[in-house]
């Protein structure tokens, strides 16, 4: 059973930085796209950043220039470096990945359990 495991959330002050990490537990074949989403209580989950296996990235306008998504294909891990954090970045952050568990299988979408990021003013 594949699960996505996240780490790195926490409480910081405005202007500070955090780095989120996410990777699968269990045996997999490979991973296609990976990304980070966030959800504020009572609102819809929104895309923060995504990255293809080839390294092409996409960012929400609200985080451009402050957040950087990267991945290590050898470690099957995706990272989100968050700099110059603002109180409005406060949310639960979810990792997402399209994972192929075996050579004969197609890609399945997986989600992490979520990690809380709180930015105080």
PDB file of C-alpha atoms in Angstrom:
ATOM      1  CA  UNK A   1       0.000   0.000   0.000  1.00  0.00           C
ATOM      2  CA  UNK A   2       1.588   3.266  -1.151  1.00  0.00           C
ATOM      3  CA  UNK A   3       1.261   6.344   1.035  1.00  0.00           C
ATOM      4  CA  UNK A   4       2.664   9.834   0.632  1.00  0.00           C
ATOM      5  CA  UNK A   5       4.488  11.031   3.737  1.00  0.00           C
ATOM      6  CA  UNK A   6       4.953  14.747   4.328  1.00  0.00           C
ATOM      7  CA  UNK A   7       7.162  16.611   6.764  1.00  0.00           C
ATOM      8  CA  UNK A   8       8.333  20.116   7.514  1.00  0.00           C
ATOM      9  CA  UNK A   9       5.263  22.081   8.552  1.00  0.00           C
ATOM     10  CA  UNK A  10       5.159  24.257  11.623  1.00  0.00           C
ATOM     11  CA  UNK A  11       4.667  27.683  13.155  1.00  0.00           C
ATOM     12  CA  UNK A  12       6.796  30.594  11.967  1.00  0.00           C
ATOM     13  CA  UNK A  13       6.670  34.355  11.981  1.00  0.00           C
ATOM     14  CA  UNK A  14       5.981  36.454   8.916  1.00  0.00           C
ATOM     15  CA  UNK A  15       9.069  36.790   6.747  1.00  0.00           C
ATOM     16  CA  UNK A  16      10.572  33.492   7.838  1.00  0.00           C
ATOM     17  CA  UNK A  17      11.028  30.310   5.811  1.00  0.00           C
ATOM     18  CA  UNK A  18       9.948  26.690   5.899  1.00  0.00           C
ATOM     19  CA  UNK A  19      10.781  23.685   3.749  1.00  0.00           C
ATOM     20  CA  UNK A  20       8.273  20.922   3.123  1.00  0.00           C
ATOM     21  CA  UNK A  21       9.250  17.443   1.956  1.00  0.00           C
ATOM     22  CA  UNK A  22       7.154  14.585   0.634  1.00  0.00           C
ATOM     23  CA  UNK A  23       7.841  11.095  -0.648  1.00  0.00           C
ATOM     24  CA  UNK A  24       6.132   7.720  -0.907  1.00  0.00           C
ATOM     25  CA  UNK A  25       6.391   4.911   1.580  1.00  0.00           C
ATOM     26  CA  UNK A  26       6.205   1.453   0.079  1.00  0.00           C
ATOM     27  CA  UNK A  27       7.486   0.087  -3.174  1.00  0.00           C
ATOM     28  CA  UNK A  28       6.811   2.028  -6.385  1.00  0.00           C
ATOM     29  CA  UNK A  29       7.887   1.924 -10.023  1.00  0.00           C
ATOM     30  CA  UNK A  30       8.082   5.644 -10.790  1.00  0.00           C
ATOM     31  CA  UNK A  31       6.403   9.008 -10.280  1.00  0.00           C
ATOM     32  CA  UNK A  32       5.132  11.380 -12.945  1.00  0.00           C
ATOM     33  CA  UNK A  33       3.965  14.821 -11.822  1.00  0.00           C
ATOM     34  CA  UNK A  34       4.263  15.956  -8.203  1.00  0.00           C
ATOM     35  CA  UNK A  35       2.820  18.992  -6.515  1.00  0.00           C
ATOM     36  CA  UNK A  36       1.750  20.875  -3.434  1.00  0.00           C
ATOM     37  CA  UNK A  37      -1.765  22.094  -2.689  1.00  0.00           C
ATOM     38  CA  UNK A  38      -3.107  23.990   0.276  1.00  0.00           C
ATOM     39  CA  UNK A  39      -6.454  24.347   1.945  1.00  0.00           C
ATOM     40  CA  UNK A  40      -7.688  26.995   4.309  1.00  0.00           C
ATOM     41  CA  UNK A  41     -10.551  25.922   6.591  1.00  0.00           C
ATOM     42  CA  UNK A  42     -13.844  26.430   4.782  1.00  0.00           C
ATOM     43  CA  UNK A  43     -12.249  27.012   1.394  1.00  0.00           C
ATOM     44  CA  UNK A  44     -11.418  24.841  -1.595  1.00  0.00           C
ATOM     45  CA  UNK A  45      -8.055  23.167  -1.941  1.00  0.00           C
ATOM     46  CA  UNK A  46      -5.852  25.165  -4.317  1.00  0.00           C
ATOM     47  CA  UNK A  47      -2.705  24.429  -6.284  1.00  0.00           C
ATOM     48  CA  UNK A  48       0.428  26.000  -4.846  1.00  0.00           C
ATOM     49  CA  UNK A  49       3.072  24.545  -7.157  1.00  0.00           C
ATOM     50  CA  UNK A  50       3.616  21.543  -9.395  1.00  0.00           C
ATOM     51  CA  UNK A  51       6.577  19.959 -11.138  1.00  0.00           C
ATOM     52  CA  UNK A  52       6.805  17.392 -13.931  1.00  0.00           C
ATOM     53  CA  UNK A  53       9.256  14.531 -13.966  1.00  0.00           C
ATOM     54  CA  UNK A  54      11.368  16.579 -16.390  1.00  0.00           C
ATOM     55  CA  UNK A  55      11.433  19.506 -13.982  1.00  0.00           C
ATOM     56  CA  UNK A  56       8.933  21.869 -15.599  1.00  0.00           C
ATOM     57  CA  UNK A  57       7.310  23.924 -12.854  1.00  0.00           C
ATOM     58  CA  UNK A  58       4.039  25.787 -12.386  1.00  0.00           C
ATOM     59  CA  UNK A  59       3.166  28.178  -9.545  1.00  0.00           C
ATOM     60  CA  UNK A  60       0.127  29.940  -8.194  1.00  0.00           C
ATOM     61  CA  UNK A  61       0.433  33.696  -8.751  1.00  0.00           C
ATOM     62  CA  UNK A  62       0.257  34.302  -4.995  1.00  0.00           C
ATOM     63  CA  UNK A  63       3.507  32.400  -4.332  1.00  0.00           C
ATOM     64  CA  UNK A  64       5.588  33.253  -7.407  1.00  0.00           C
ATOM     65  CA  UNK A  65       8.976  34.621  -6.418  1.00  0.00           C
ATOM     66  CA  UNK A  66       8.646  33.351  -2.832  1.00  0.00           C
ATOM     67  CA  UNK A  67       8.149  29.578  -3.115  1.00  0.00           C
ATOM     68  CA  UNK A  68      10.290  27.089  -5.040  1.00  0.00           C
ATOM     69  CA  UNK A  69       9.282  23.533  -5.859  1.00  0.00           C
ATOM     70  CA  UNK A  70      11.934  20.947  -6.653  1.00  0.00           C
ATOM     71  CA  UNK A  71      12.255  17.188  -6.781  1.00  0.00           C
ATOM     72  CA  UNK A  72      14.864  14.480  -6.475  1.00  0.00           C
ATOM     73  CA  UNK A  73      13.851  11.674  -8.824  1.00  0.00           C
ATOM     74  CA  UNK A  74      16.429   9.301  -7.342  1.00  0.00           C
ATOM     75  CA  UNK A  75      14.831   9.732  -3.914  1.00  0.00           C
ATOM     76  CA  UNK A  76      11.249  10.043  -5.225  1.00  0.00           C
ATOM     77  CA  UNK A  77      10.933  13.176  -3.134  1.00  0.00           C
ATOM     78  CA  UNK A  78       9.410  16.580  -3.794  1.00  0.00           C
ATOM     79  CA  UNK A  79      10.273  19.709  -1.841  1.00  0.00           C
ATOM     80  CA  UNK A  80       8.630  23.082  -1.353  1.00  0.00           C
ATOM     81  CA  UNK A  81      10.930  25.851  -0.165  1.00  0.00           C
ATOM     82  CA  UNK A  82       8.773  28.641   1.212  1.00  0.00           C
ATOM     83  CA  UNK A  83      10.457  32.000   1.794  1.00  0.00           C
ATOM     84  CA  UNK A  84       9.085  35.364   2.899  1.00  0.00           C
ATOM     85  CA  UNK A  85       6.069  33.665   4.401  1.00  0.00           C
ATOM     86  CA  UNK A  86       2.943  35.731   4.988  1.00  0.00           C
ATOM     87  CA  UNK A  87       0.012  35.163   7.371  1.00  0.00           C
ATOM     88  CA  UNK A  88      -2.189  34.463   4.335  1.00  0.00           C
ATOM     89  CA  UNK A  89      -0.005  31.422   3.569  1.00  0.00           C
ATOM     90  CA  UNK A  90      -1.433  29.790   6.694  1.00  0.00           C
ATOM     91  CA  UNK A  91      -3.125  26.555   5.606  1.00  0.00           C
ATOM     92  CA  UNK A  92      -2.866  22.793   5.579  1.00  0.00           C
ATOM     93  CA  UNK A  93      -0.460  21.830   2.810  1.00  0.00           C
ATOM     94  CA  UNK A  94      -1.009  18.597   0.908  1.00  0.00           C
ATOM     95  CA  UNK A  95       1.428  16.712  -1.274  1.00  0.00           C
ATOM     96  CA  UNK A  96       0.126  15.139  -4.485  1.00  0.00           C
ATOM     97  CA  UNK A  97       1.797  12.694  -6.832  1.00  0.00           C
ATOM     98  CA  UNK A  98       0.898  10.555  -9.821  1.00  0.00           C
ATOM     99  CA  UNK A  99       2.480   7.221  -8.981  1.00  0.00           C
ATOM    100  CA  UNK A 100       2.970   4.068 -10.973  1.00  0.00           C
ATOM    101  CA  UNK A 101       3.264   1.216  -8.510  1.00  0.00           C
ATOM    102  CA  UNK A 102       4.454  -1.366 -11.039  1.00  0.00           C
ATOM    103  CA  UNK A 103       5.698  -1.509 -14.622  1.00  0.00           C
ATOM    104  CA  UNK A 104       2.389  -2.941 -15.815  1.00  0.00           C
ATOM    105  CA  UNK A 105       0.170  -0.453 -13.969  1.00  0.00           C
ATOM    106  CA  UNK A 106      -1.066   2.981 -14.896  1.00  0.00           C
ATOM    107  CA  UNK A 107      -0.599   6.134 -12.855  1.00  0.00           C
ATOM    108  CA  UNK A 108      -2.717   6.660  -9.745  1.00  0.00           C
ATOM    109  CA  UNK A 109      -3.187   9.959  -7.937  1.00  0.00           C
ATOM    110  CA  UNK A 110      -2.058   9.928  -4.304  1.00  0.00           C
ATOM    111  CA  UNK A 111      -2.409  12.543  -1.568  1.00  0.00           C
ATOM    112  CA  UNK A 112      -0.466  13.069   1.606  1.00  0.00           C
ATOM    113  CA  UNK A 113      -2.150  13.431   4.981  1.00  0.00           C
ATOM    114  CA  UNK A 114      -1.513  17.173   5.107  1.00  0.00           C
ATOM    115  CA  UNK A 115       0.866  19.265   7.184  1.00  0.00           C
ATOM    116  CA  UNK A 116      -0.100  22.471   8.969  1.00  0.00           C
ATOM    117  CA  UNK A 117       1.752  25.672   8.147  1.00  0.00           C
ATOM    118  CA  UNK A 118       0.952  28.615  10.402  1.00  0.00           C
ATOM    119  CA  UNK A 119       2.435  32.059   9.839  1.00  0.00           C
ATOM    120  CA  UNK A 120       1.978  34.602  12.596  1.00  0.00           C
ATOM    121  CA  UNK A 121       2.095  38.339  11.991  1.00  0.00           C
TER     122      UNK A 121
END
